[in-house]
Short mmCIF file of C-alpha atoms in Angstrom, two decimals:
data_model
loop_
_atom_site.label_atom_id
_atom_site.label_comp_id
_atom_site.label_asym_id
_atom_site.label_seq_id
_atom_site.Cartn_x
_atom_site.Cartn_y
_atom_site.Cartn_z
CA MET A 216 -24.80 0.71 -68.71
CA HIS A 217 -26.89 -0.42 -63.38
CA SER A 218 -28.36 -3.45 -61.62
CA GLN A 219 -31.84 -4.32 -60.49
CA ALA A 220 -32.90 -2.63 -57.28
CA LEU A 221 -29.93 -0.39 -57.60
CA VAL A 222 -29.45 0.53 -61.14
CA LEU A 223 -29.62 3.65 -62.87
CA ARG A 224 -31.25 4.11 -65.97
CA TRP A 225 -34.94 4.76 -66.36
CA SER A 226 -35.84 1.13 -66.20
CA ARG A 227 -34.04 -0.58 -63.43
CA ILE A 228 -35.86 -0.23 -60.11
CA PRO A 229 -39.34 -0.38 -58.63
CA ALA A 230 -41.16 2.93 -58.58
CA VAL A 231 -41.69 2.76 -54.81
CA PHE A 232 -38.02 3.67 -54.38
CA LEU A 233 -38.11 6.64 -56.68
CA ALA A 234 -39.80 9.19 -54.48
CA LEU A 235 -37.37 8.19 -51.77
CA SER A 236 -34.43 8.77 -54.10
CA GLY A 237 -35.48 12.33 -54.82
CA LEU A 238 -36.02 13.02 -51.11
CA VAL A 239 -32.69 11.52 -50.13
CA ALA A 240 -30.80 13.42 -52.80
CA ALA A 241 -32.47 16.69 -51.91
CA GLN A 242 -31.55 16.31 -48.25
CA GLY A 243 -27.99 15.21 -49.01
CA ILE A 244 -28.31 12.01 -47.00
CA SER A 245 -26.28 8.91 -47.77
CA ALA A 246 -28.48 6.09 -48.94
CA ALA A 247 -28.60 2.77 -50.66
CA PRO A 248 -28.44 2.92 -54.45
CA VAL A 249 -31.60 4.18 -56.00
CA GLY A 250 -32.38 4.64 -59.63
CA ALA A 251 -34.81 5.69 -62.22
CA ALA A 252 -37.90 3.86 -63.24
CA GLU A 253 -40.56 6.46 -62.75
CA LEU A 254 -43.25 6.72 -65.38
CA ARG A 255 -43.24 10.50 -65.34
CA SER A 256 -45.00 12.84 -67.73
CA GLY A 257 -43.17 15.57 -69.57
CA LEU A 258 -39.89 15.94 -71.41
CA VAL A 259 -36.62 16.84 -69.79
CA THR A 260 -35.15 20.07 -71.11
CA ASP A 261 -32.70 19.89 -73.99
CA VAL A 262 -30.70 22.74 -72.45
CA ALA A 263 -27.82 20.96 -70.72
CA SER A 264 -26.70 22.00 -67.24
CA ASP A 265 -23.77 24.43 -67.10
CA THR A 266 -22.54 23.08 -63.75
CA SER A 267 -22.21 19.34 -64.35
CA PRO A 268 -18.59 18.16 -64.79
CA ALA A 269 -16.72 18.04 -68.08
CA VAL A 270 -14.19 15.43 -69.21
CA PRO A 271 -11.37 17.00 -71.26
CA GLY A 272 -9.48 15.15 -73.97
CA GLY A 273 -9.55 14.12 -77.61
CA GLN A 274 -12.23 12.39 -79.61
CA CYS A 275 -12.26 8.68 -80.41
CA TYR A 276 -13.23 8.26 -84.04
CA PRO A 277 -10.73 6.71 -86.50
CA GLY A 278 -8.14 9.05 -87.95
CA VAL A 279 -7.94 11.53 -85.09
CA PRO A 280 -4.51 13.22 -84.85
CA ASP A 281 -3.70 11.69 -81.45
CA PRO A 282 -5.56 8.41 -80.72
CA SER A 283 -3.98 8.21 -77.26
CA ALA A 284 -5.86 11.40 -76.31
CA CYS A 285 -9.23 9.67 -76.87
CA ARG A 286 -11.48 10.23 -73.83
CA ARG A 287 -15.03 8.90 -73.60
CA VAL A 288 -17.81 8.34 -71.04
CA LEU A 289 -19.04 4.76 -71.45
CA ASP A 290 -21.20 4.12 -68.38
CA LEU A 291 -23.09 6.04 -65.70
CA LEU A 292 -24.50 4.90 -62.36
CA HIS A 293 -26.31 6.60 -59.49
CA VAL A 294 -25.53 5.37 -55.98
CA GLY A 295 -26.71 7.31 -52.92
CA ASN A 296 -25.63 10.93 -53.39
CA TRP A 297 -23.21 10.16 -56.20
CA ILE A 298 -23.20 9.93 -59.96
CA TYR A 299 -20.42 7.53 -61.00
CA VAL A 300 -18.90 8.24 -64.41
CA ALA A 301 -16.73 5.61 -66.13
CA GLY A 302 -15.00 5.09 -69.46
CA ILE A 303 -11.68 6.46 -70.71
CA ILE A 304 -10.96 9.32 -68.29
CA SER A 305 -7.81 11.01 -66.99
CA SER A 306 -8.91 14.41 -65.71
CA VAL A 307 -12.19 16.11 -64.83
CA SER A 308 -13.22 19.75 -64.93
CA ASP A 309 -15.36 20.72 -61.95
CA ARG A 310 -17.48 23.47 -63.48
CA THR A 311 -18.84 24.52 -60.10
CA SER A 312 -15.37 25.71 -59.05
CA ARG A 313 -13.73 26.00 -62.49
CA VAL A 314 -10.95 23.67 -61.31
CA THR A 315 -9.61 20.76 -63.38
CA VAL A 316 -8.69 17.73 -61.28
CA SER A 317 -6.17 15.18 -62.58
CA GLY A 318 -5.14 11.74 -61.33
CA PHE A 319 -8.27 9.80 -62.26
CA HIS A 320 -7.84 6.54 -64.13
CA ASN A 321 -11.06 5.82 -66.03
CA ILE A 322 -13.61 6.54 -63.27
CA PHE A 323 -14.75 9.41 -61.03
CA ARG A 324 -17.83 10.49 -59.13
CA TYR A 325 -19.63 13.74 -58.36
CA ASN A 326 -22.53 14.90 -56.22
CA ALA A 327 -25.88 14.46 -57.98
CA VAL A 328 -27.31 17.66 -56.48
CA THR A 329 -24.39 20.08 -56.16
CA HIS A 330 -22.37 18.66 -59.11
CA VAL A 331 -19.16 19.00 -57.09
CA VAL A 332 -16.52 16.45 -58.12
CA ASP A 333 -15.12 14.19 -55.39
CA LYS A 334 -11.42 15.07 -55.58
CA THR A 335 -10.26 12.31 -53.22
CA TRP A 336 -12.03 9.15 -54.43
CA LYS A 337 -9.64 7.92 -57.14
CA PRO A 338 -9.45 4.14 -57.57
CA GLN A 339 -7.26 3.29 -60.56
CA PHE A 340 -8.24 0.76 -63.26
CA TYR A 341 -5.48 0.10 -65.77
CA LYS A 342 -3.25 -2.12 -67.84
CA SER A 343 -0.54 0.52 -67.98
CA LEU A 344 -0.47 3.47 -65.62
CA THR A 345 0.68 5.69 -68.48
CA ALA A 346 -2.17 4.70 -70.81
CA TYR A 347 -5.93 5.08 -70.59
CA THR A 348 -7.35 3.87 -73.89
CA ASP A 349 -6.18 0.27 -73.35
CA ALA A 350 -8.30 -0.26 -70.23
CA PRO A 351 -11.73 1.40 -70.54
CA ILE A 352 -14.44 0.79 -67.94
CA THR A 353 -17.68 -0.25 -69.63
CA GLY A 354 -20.00 -1.47 -66.86
CA LEU A 355 -20.98 -0.53 -63.28
CA ALA A 356 -23.23 -2.00 -60.61
CA ALA A 357 -23.56 -1.58 -56.84
CA SER A 358 -24.49 -3.60 -53.78
CA PRO A 359 -27.95 -3.05 -52.22
CA ASP A 360 -26.49 -1.01 -49.35
CA GLY A 361 -24.37 1.10 -51.68
CA SER A 362 -21.09 0.18 -50.02
CA THR A 363 -19.63 -1.84 -52.91
CA LEU A 364 -19.11 -0.81 -56.50
CA TYR A 365 -18.64 -3.52 -59.11
CA VAL A 366 -16.60 -2.35 -62.09
CA ALA A 367 -16.31 -4.12 -65.46
CA GLY A 368 -14.02 -3.42 -68.41
CA LYS A 369 -10.74 -4.26 -70.12
CA PHE A 370 -8.38 -3.56 -67.23
CA ASN A 371 -5.96 -6.02 -65.62
CA ASN A 372 -5.04 -4.15 -62.42
CA VAL A 373 -6.70 -2.04 -59.75
CA ALA A 374 -5.24 0.32 -57.15
CA PRO A 375 -7.19 2.11 -54.40
CA THR A 376 -5.86 5.58 -55.24
CA THR A 377 -3.26 7.47 -57.23
CA GLY A 378 0.27 6.19 -56.60
CA ALA A 379 -0.81 3.20 -54.52
CA ALA A 380 0.25 -0.35 -55.27
CA GLY A 381 -2.20 -2.26 -57.40
CA VAL A 382 -3.46 -5.83 -57.40
CA GLN A 383 -4.46 -8.03 -60.32
CA ARG A 384 -8.15 -8.04 -61.18
CA LYS A 385 -8.85 -8.94 -64.80
CA GLY A 386 -12.05 -7.64 -66.35
CA VAL A 387 -14.06 -7.10 -63.17
CA ALA A 388 -13.36 -5.85 -59.64
CA ALA A 389 -15.14 -4.67 -56.51
CA VAL A 390 -14.11 -1.51 -54.65
CA SER A 391 -15.38 0.35 -51.61
CA THR A 392 -17.52 3.39 -52.30
CA ALA A 393 -16.24 4.83 -49.01
CA ASN A 394 -12.54 5.01 -49.87
CA GLY A 395 -11.85 3.11 -53.09
CA SER A 396 -10.16 0.19 -51.32
CA ILE A 397 -10.05 -3.08 -53.25
CA LEU A 398 -12.38 -5.77 -51.92
CA PRO A 399 -11.67 -9.54 -51.85
CA PHE A 400 -14.11 -10.29 -54.68
CA ASN A 401 -12.15 -11.95 -57.51
CA ALA A 402 -13.89 -13.68 -60.40
CA LYS A 403 -10.53 -14.56 -62.00
CA VAL A 404 -11.92 -14.00 -65.46
CA CYS A 405 -9.84 -15.85 -68.10
CA SER A 406 -8.13 -18.02 -65.46
CA GLY A 407 -7.91 -21.19 -67.50
CA GLY A 408 -7.68 -19.47 -70.87
CA GLY A 409 -9.63 -17.20 -73.20
CA GLY A 410 -10.25 -13.46 -73.17
CA CYS A 411 -10.33 -11.25 -70.10
CA VAL A 412 -12.92 -8.63 -71.08
CA VAL A 413 -16.10 -8.06 -69.06
CA ASN A 414 -18.39 -5.65 -70.88
CA ASP A 415 -21.24 -5.36 -68.38
CA VAL A 416 -22.13 -6.30 -64.81
CA GLN A 417 -25.50 -6.52 -63.03
CA LEU A 418 -26.49 -7.60 -59.51
CA VAL A 419 -29.81 -9.47 -59.48
CA LYS A 420 -31.40 -11.12 -56.43
CA GLY A 421 -28.05 -11.79 -54.79
CA THR A 422 -26.30 -13.04 -57.94
CA LEU A 423 -23.77 -11.03 -59.92
CA TRP A 424 -24.07 -11.33 -63.70
CA LEU A 425 -21.00 -10.87 -65.87
CA GLY A 426 -21.32 -10.37 -69.61
CA GLY A 427 -18.28 -10.16 -71.83
CA LEU A 428 -15.71 -11.76 -74.09
CA PHE A 429 -14.31 -14.60 -71.97
CA THR A 430 -14.30 -18.40 -71.85
CA HIS A 431 -13.32 -19.09 -68.22
CA VAL A 432 -14.28 -17.78 -64.77
CA ASN A 433 -12.32 -18.94 -61.72
CA GLY A 434 -10.91 -21.80 -63.77
CA THR A 435 -14.35 -23.04 -64.88
CA ALA A 436 -15.24 -23.08 -68.57
CA ILE A 437 -17.98 -20.45 -68.93
CA ASN A 438 -18.46 -18.60 -72.19
CA GLY A 439 -19.58 -14.96 -72.37
CA LEU A 440 -22.21 -14.95 -69.59
CA ALA A 441 -21.53 -15.95 -65.98
CA PHE A 442 -23.52 -15.98 -62.74
CA VAL A 443 -21.13 -15.54 -59.82
CA ASP A 444 -21.15 -14.98 -56.07
CA PRO A 445 -20.95 -11.21 -55.36
CA ILE A 446 -18.65 -11.72 -52.36
CA SER A 447 -16.15 -14.28 -53.63
CA GLY A 448 -16.55 -14.11 -57.40
CA LYS A 449 -16.89 -17.88 -57.70
CA PRO A 450 -19.38 -19.15 -60.30
CA GLY A 451 -22.58 -20.71 -59.06
CA ALA A 452 -23.76 -24.21 -59.86
CA THR A 453 -26.38 -22.92 -62.32
CA GLN A 454 -25.14 -21.32 -65.54
CA LEU A 455 -26.79 -20.50 -68.87
CA PRO A 456 -24.58 -21.43 -71.82
CA ILE A 457 -24.22 -19.18 -74.85
CA SER A 458 -22.30 -20.09 -77.98
CA GLY A 459 -21.72 -19.35 -81.64
CA VAL A 460 -21.23 -16.08 -83.48
CA VAL A 461 -23.11 -14.03 -86.05
CA THR A 462 -20.12 -11.97 -87.12
CA THR A 463 -16.67 -13.58 -87.30
CA THR A 464 -14.88 -10.31 -86.51
CA THR A 465 -15.11 -11.05 -82.78
CA GLY A 466 -15.77 -14.03 -80.54
CA THR A 467 -18.86 -15.11 -78.65
CA LYS A 468 -19.71 -12.30 -76.27
CA VAL A 469 -22.39 -10.52 -74.28
CA ALA A 470 -22.14 -6.76 -74.79
CA LYS A 471 -24.97 -5.45 -72.58
CA ILE A 472 -27.39 -6.74 -69.97
CA ALA A 473 -30.67 -4.97 -69.14
CA ILE A 474 -32.78 -6.00 -66.14
CA ASN A 475 -36.40 -4.87 -65.90
CA ASN A 476 -37.71 -3.05 -62.81
CA GLN A 477 -39.50 -6.10 -61.58
CA ALA A 478 -36.33 -8.24 -61.70
CA SER A 479 -38.41 -10.79 -63.58
CA GLN A 480 -36.76 -10.58 -66.99
CA ALA A 481 -33.53 -9.56 -68.64
CA VAL A 482 -32.40 -8.86 -72.18
CA ILE A 483 -28.87 -9.68 -73.30
CA ILE A 484 -27.34 -8.44 -76.54
CA GLY A 485 -24.03 -9.34 -78.13
CA ASN A 486 -22.39 -11.66 -80.65
CA PHE A 487 -23.93 -15.07 -80.09
CA ALA A 488 -26.12 -17.50 -82.00
CA THR A 489 -27.34 -19.89 -79.30
CA VAL A 490 -28.57 -19.32 -75.75
CA GLY A 491 -29.41 -22.37 -73.69
CA SER A 492 -30.31 -24.94 -76.31
CA GLY A 493 -32.14 -22.64 -78.72
CA THR A 494 -31.24 -20.28 -81.54
CA HIS A 495 -31.17 -16.65 -80.41
CA LYS A 496 -29.07 -14.42 -82.63
CA GLU A 497 -27.60 -11.33 -80.94
CA VAL A 498 -30.66 -10.79 -78.68
CA ALA A 499 -32.27 -13.01 -76.06
CA VAL A 500 -34.90 -12.47 -73.39
CA LEU A 501 -34.24 -14.31 -70.12
CA ASN A 502 -36.56 -15.19 -67.24
CA ILE A 503 -34.94 -14.50 -63.87
CA SER A 504 -35.22 -17.13 -61.14
CA ALA A 505 -35.74 -16.56 -57.42
CA GLY A 506 -32.03 -17.18 -56.88
CA GLY A 507 -30.93 -14.62 -59.45
CA THR A 508 -29.96 -16.95 -62.28
CA ALA A 509 -31.97 -17.26 -65.50
CA SER A 510 -33.58 -19.45 -68.14
CA VAL A 511 -34.37 -18.57 -71.75
CA ASP A 512 -37.74 -17.04 -72.56
CA SER A 513 -39.64 -18.17 -75.67
CA TRP A 514 -39.35 -14.67 -77.20
CA ASN A 515 -37.03 -14.57 -80.17
CA ALA A 516 -35.92 -11.84 -82.52
CA PRO A 517 -38.31 -12.29 -85.45
CA THR A 518 -36.59 -14.30 -88.16
CA ASN A 519 -37.77 -12.07 -91.00
CA LEU A 520 -35.83 -9.09 -89.60
CA ASN A 521 -32.41 -10.51 -90.58
CA ALA A 522 -31.01 -7.80 -88.38
CA SER A 523 -27.32 -8.43 -88.90
CA GLU A 524 -27.16 -11.08 -91.56
CA SER A 525 -28.21 -9.26 -94.71
CA LYS A 526 -29.12 -5.61 -94.25
CA CYS A 527 -26.49 -4.54 -91.72
CA SER A 528 -22.71 -4.53 -91.76
CA LYS A 529 -21.15 -7.77 -90.55
CA LYS A 530 -18.12 -6.07 -89.06
CA ASP A 531 -19.70 -6.06 -85.60
CA THR A 532 -23.01 -6.63 -83.83
CA TRP A 533 -25.90 -4.39 -84.79
CA ALA A 534 -27.47 -4.15 -81.29
CA ARG A 535 -25.47 -1.64 -79.21
CA ASP A 536 -27.65 -0.91 -76.19
CA VAL A 537 -30.93 -2.06 -74.68
CA ASP A 538 -33.25 -0.67 -72.03
CA TRP A 539 -36.64 -1.63 -70.57
CA ASP A 540 -39.59 0.68 -70.11
CA PRO A 541 -40.65 1.19 -66.46
CA SER A 542 -43.51 -1.30 -66.70
CA GLY A 543 -41.20 -4.13 -67.78
CA THR A 544 -43.43 -4.78 -70.79
CA TYR A 545 -41.33 -3.29 -73.59
CA PHE A 546 -37.67 -3.00 -74.37
CA ASP A 547 -35.80 -0.81 -76.85
CA ILE A 548 -32.69 -1.61 -78.86
CA ALA A 549 -30.35 1.11 -80.13
CA ALA A 550 -28.47 -0.16 -83.16
CA SER A 551 -25.69 0.54 -85.62
CA GLY A 552 -24.82 -1.31 -88.81
CA GLY A 553 -24.82 0.97 -91.86
CA GLY A 554 -28.32 0.17 -93.00
CA GLY A 555 -29.12 3.14 -95.21
CA LEU A 556 -32.16 5.37 -95.30
CA ASP A 557 -34.61 2.55 -94.65
CA ALA A 558 -32.87 -0.67 -93.63
CA TYR A 559 -36.11 -2.39 -92.67
CA PRO A 560 -36.40 -5.23 -92.09
CA GLY A 561 -32.78 -4.99 -90.99
CA LEU A 562 -33.21 -2.66 -87.97
CA CYS A 563 -29.63 -1.39 -88.31
CA ASP A 564 -28.97 2.30 -87.57
CA SER A 565 -32.32 2.55 -85.80
CA LEU A 566 -34.23 2.53 -82.55
CA SER A 567 -36.63 -0.40 -82.30
CA ARG A 568 -39.12 -1.24 -79.55
CA PHE A 569 -40.28 -4.78 -78.83
CA LYS A 570 -42.90 -6.27 -76.53
CA SER A 571 -41.74 -9.06 -74.25
CA ASP A 572 -44.89 -11.15 -74.32
CA GLY A 573 -43.43 -14.62 -74.69
CA ASN A 574 -44.69 -14.82 -78.26
CA PRO A 575 -41.96 -16.27 -80.49
CA ASN A 576 -43.94 -15.46 -83.63
CA THR A 577 -44.31 -11.68 -83.31
CA PRO A 578 -43.60 -10.64 -86.92
CA TYR A 579 -42.31 -7.13 -86.28
CA PRO A 580 -41.22 -4.63 -83.63
CA LEU A 581 -43.82 -2.15 -82.41
CA VAL A 582 -41.70 0.86 -83.39
CA VAL A 583 -38.76 1.37 -85.74
CA ASN A 584 -37.21 4.80 -86.37
CA ALA A 585 -34.24 4.72 -88.74
CA THR A 586 -31.54 7.42 -88.68
CA GLY A 587 -30.31 6.94 -92.22
CA PHE A 588 -26.82 5.38 -92.15
CA ASP A 589 -25.55 6.67 -88.76
CA SER A 590 -25.26 4.64 -85.56
CA GLU A 591 -27.15 4.73 -82.28
CA PHE A 592 -25.21 3.54 -79.23
CA THR A 593 -27.40 4.14 -76.18
CA VAL A 594 -31.03 4.44 -75.05
CA CYS A 595 -32.92 5.38 -71.87
CA ASP A 596 -36.63 4.51 -71.84
CA THR A 597 -38.92 6.52 -69.53
CA GLY A 598 -42.06 4.84 -70.81
CA GLU A 599 -43.31 8.03 -72.41
CA TYR A 600 -40.07 8.81 -74.24
CA ALA A 601 -36.96 7.02 -75.41
CA TYR A 602 -33.85 9.20 -75.18
CA ILE A 603 -31.15 8.03 -77.57
CA GLY A 604 -27.52 8.91 -78.20
CA GLY A 605 -25.07 8.04 -80.94
CA HIS A 606 -23.24 9.29 -84.01
CA PHE A 607 -26.35 10.06 -86.02
CA LYS A 608 -27.28 13.33 -87.68
CA SER A 609 -31.02 12.88 -87.94
CA GLN A 610 -34.17 10.91 -87.21
CA ASN A 611 -37.36 9.89 -89.04
CA HIS A 612 -35.75 8.75 -92.28
CA ALA A 613 -38.17 5.85 -92.04
CA VAL A 614 -40.69 5.19 -89.26
CA ARG A 615 -42.65 1.97 -88.96
CA ILE A 616 -45.41 1.24 -86.47
CA ASN A 617 -46.34 -2.44 -86.09
CA GLY A 618 -44.41 -3.14 -89.28
CA VAL A 619 -46.27 -0.58 -91.41
CA LYS A 620 -44.42 2.44 -92.77
CA LYS A 621 -45.89 5.64 -91.38
CA THR A 622 -45.67 9.19 -92.69
CA LEU A 623 -46.84 12.40 -91.08
CA SER A 624 -47.07 15.78 -92.77
CA GLY A 625 -43.95 17.76 -91.97
CA ARG A 626 -42.46 14.93 -89.90
CA GLY A 627 -39.88 13.45 -92.24
CA HIS A 628 -36.11 13.89 -91.95
CA GLU A 629 -35.26 16.03 -88.91
CA THR A 630 -31.86 17.22 -87.75
CA HIS A 631 -30.92 15.84 -84.33
CA TYR A 632 -27.13 15.64 -84.04
CA GLY A 633 -26.01 12.91 -81.64
CA MET A 634 -29.06 13.00 -79.35
CA ALA A 635 -32.82 12.72 -79.76
CA ALA A 636 -36.03 11.96 -77.89
CA LEU A 637 -38.68 9.72 -79.44
CA SER A 638 -42.34 9.58 -78.45
CA MET A 639 -43.25 6.17 -77.06
CA THR A 640 -46.89 6.90 -76.17
CA ALA A 641 -49.11 4.90 -78.50
CA SER A 642 -51.96 7.45 -78.28
CA ASP A 643 -49.67 10.30 -79.37
CA PRO A 644 -50.18 11.22 -83.06
CA ASN A 645 -46.36 11.47 -83.24
CA TYR A 646 -45.86 7.97 -81.79
CA GLY A 647 -42.51 6.60 -82.95
CA PHE A 648 -41.28 9.94 -84.29
CA SER A 649 -38.63 12.18 -82.78
CA VAL A 650 -39.74 15.11 -80.64
CA LYS A 651 -39.18 17.91 -83.11
CA ALA A 652 -38.06 20.60 -80.66
CA TRP A 653 -35.68 18.40 -78.63
CA ASN A 654 -32.07 18.97 -79.78
CA ASN A 655 -33.28 19.90 -83.27
CA THR A 656 -29.86 21.25 -84.22
CA SER A 657 -26.64 20.50 -86.04
CA VAL A 658 -24.64 22.38 -83.39
CA THR A 659 -24.51 19.52 -80.87
CA GLY A 660 -21.34 17.48 -81.36
CA ARG A 661 -21.30 13.81 -82.34
CA GLY A 662 -17.67 12.65 -82.11
CA ALA A 663 -17.49 8.88 -82.33
CA GLY A 664 -20.88 8.93 -80.65
CA TRP A 665 -22.74 9.54 -77.39
CA ALA A 666 -22.47 6.09 -75.84
CA SER A 667 -24.08 5.94 -72.38
CA CYS A 668 -27.31 7.07 -70.79
CA LEU A 669 -28.78 7.38 -67.29
CA GLY A 670 -32.21 8.56 -66.20
CA LEU A 671 -33.04 9.66 -62.66
CA SER A 672 -36.43 10.46 -61.20
CA GLY A 673 -37.30 13.67 -59.43
CA SER A 674 -36.95 17.31 -60.34
CA GLY A 675 -33.79 18.95 -61.62
CA SER A 676 -33.19 20.47 -58.19
CA SER A 677 -32.67 16.96 -56.78
CA GLY A 678 -30.65 15.59 -59.71
CA GLY A 679 -33.61 14.26 -61.70
CA GLY A 680 -33.32 14.13 -65.46
CA VAL A 681 -31.33 12.45 -68.21
CA TYR A 682 -27.54 12.10 -68.31
CA ILE A 683 -25.81 11.23 -71.60
CA GLY A 684 -22.11 10.44 -71.98
CA GLY A 685 -19.79 9.93 -74.95
CA ASP A 686 -16.77 11.55 -76.55
CA ALA A 687 -18.39 14.61 -78.14
CA THR A 688 -18.20 18.25 -77.13
CA ASN A 689 -20.74 21.05 -77.47
CA VAL A 690 -24.45 20.63 -76.80
CA ASN A 691 -26.82 23.12 -78.37
CA GLY A 692 -23.98 25.62 -78.80
CA ASP A 693 -22.50 25.25 -75.31
CA ALA A 694 -18.87 24.34 -76.02
CA SER A 695 -18.05 24.01 -72.30
CA ILE A 696 -19.91 20.68 -72.25
CA GLN A 697 -17.44 17.87 -72.87
CA ARG A 698 -18.32 14.16 -72.96
CA LEU A 699 -20.99 14.42 -70.24
CA ALA A 700 -24.30 16.24 -70.58
CA TYR A 701 -27.04 16.51 -67.95
CA PHE A 702 -30.56 17.51 -69.01
CA PRO A 703 -32.58 18.45 -65.89
CA ALA A 704 -36.17 17.37 -65.40
CA PRO A 705 -38.79 20.11 -64.90
#
């Protein structure tokens, strides 16, 4: 879900760029990628825009009548005037003109201010041109000048537009934001053996980070995390090895990479047991070097949490998404895992906030809010609030602050289908609890789960607010919203 100095979620870019982003968007001027890291007061509305695009199709949970119809938004990125939307996508409904546009293959873009869909920019990412679900796009990043889009996923081929001849690019590719043309960048993921899946991509201080399920890059043995040249795709001399697994249902992998605004630290999550030479199970904090590579920070997931080894399901990793707050001091993990009403100290099916202070002995997260059985898949942290999406029905089944269970009168179980906002202001009496009035409904759809999140600074008139993507339809009773919901800022 985004790279430093160009990424788009609340916590990816220095605040000095944010005012510029709102100005640029409002004036409709092309610009370098700008993103959201503003520590801004006030909630975004929970009334979703009725002009942002919709993605038609079927839902993605097991047992649906037609699995091939599954359509889902899995990543979002803001670059210049555009919102890029990626996942499993074949057609898009432009709700500004009430026209449905076909011919997309798992990615499209639309104007952040007018919400008009670009009907001509149609690069194709695929394994089979007749299938969509076998080649989802799961990660996006952009070059500092906004001219290059890096795309990560499960595809094997890329074409510049509908009907054009494709070229082989396994797991990651670079295309022009001007016309969708395929750029020379070629990391040759899995050349030499192993898997070909790249789950996430980030550009940090001139180095492109690839996180995924692979064992080779450009013929070099590199497992799960690679630092490569953003022009050629060749791996650099400095790499950070990861190894081992926590669950045996999948191989060693990095699922998500989050870079803080200051480009000083990163958090990686996935299925791994060792990073560098130390034990770091499923989560590791990295210190970013001047050249854009990284070393392992002393922070470690507290051993008494047993996050995926005892309390949570072992069928997959418990950590599903991670995001930094704007100050780069805290990071949040959205998790799944079937933990029950109060899985603590397991942290499954919960939102947990940690402080990255280099202390390996911190005995607990600062905040834990458990959903009660149902998964969370994405989080955007604005500093004041954490906006979360998933398959959950509710919040506040169990809330812990600094490891101590907390109760507030009238603030127990609350209905928040698929989306919620949590207070992250320590001085707020409701710290760690869901915002009661925000999406306090069972009307909003869940589907397999809302799975991606993007926060942009500025007012709603300039595209500011929170964007959440997934496979569900209907938000607060508006059934015209499908798989993509935009909640404008005041």
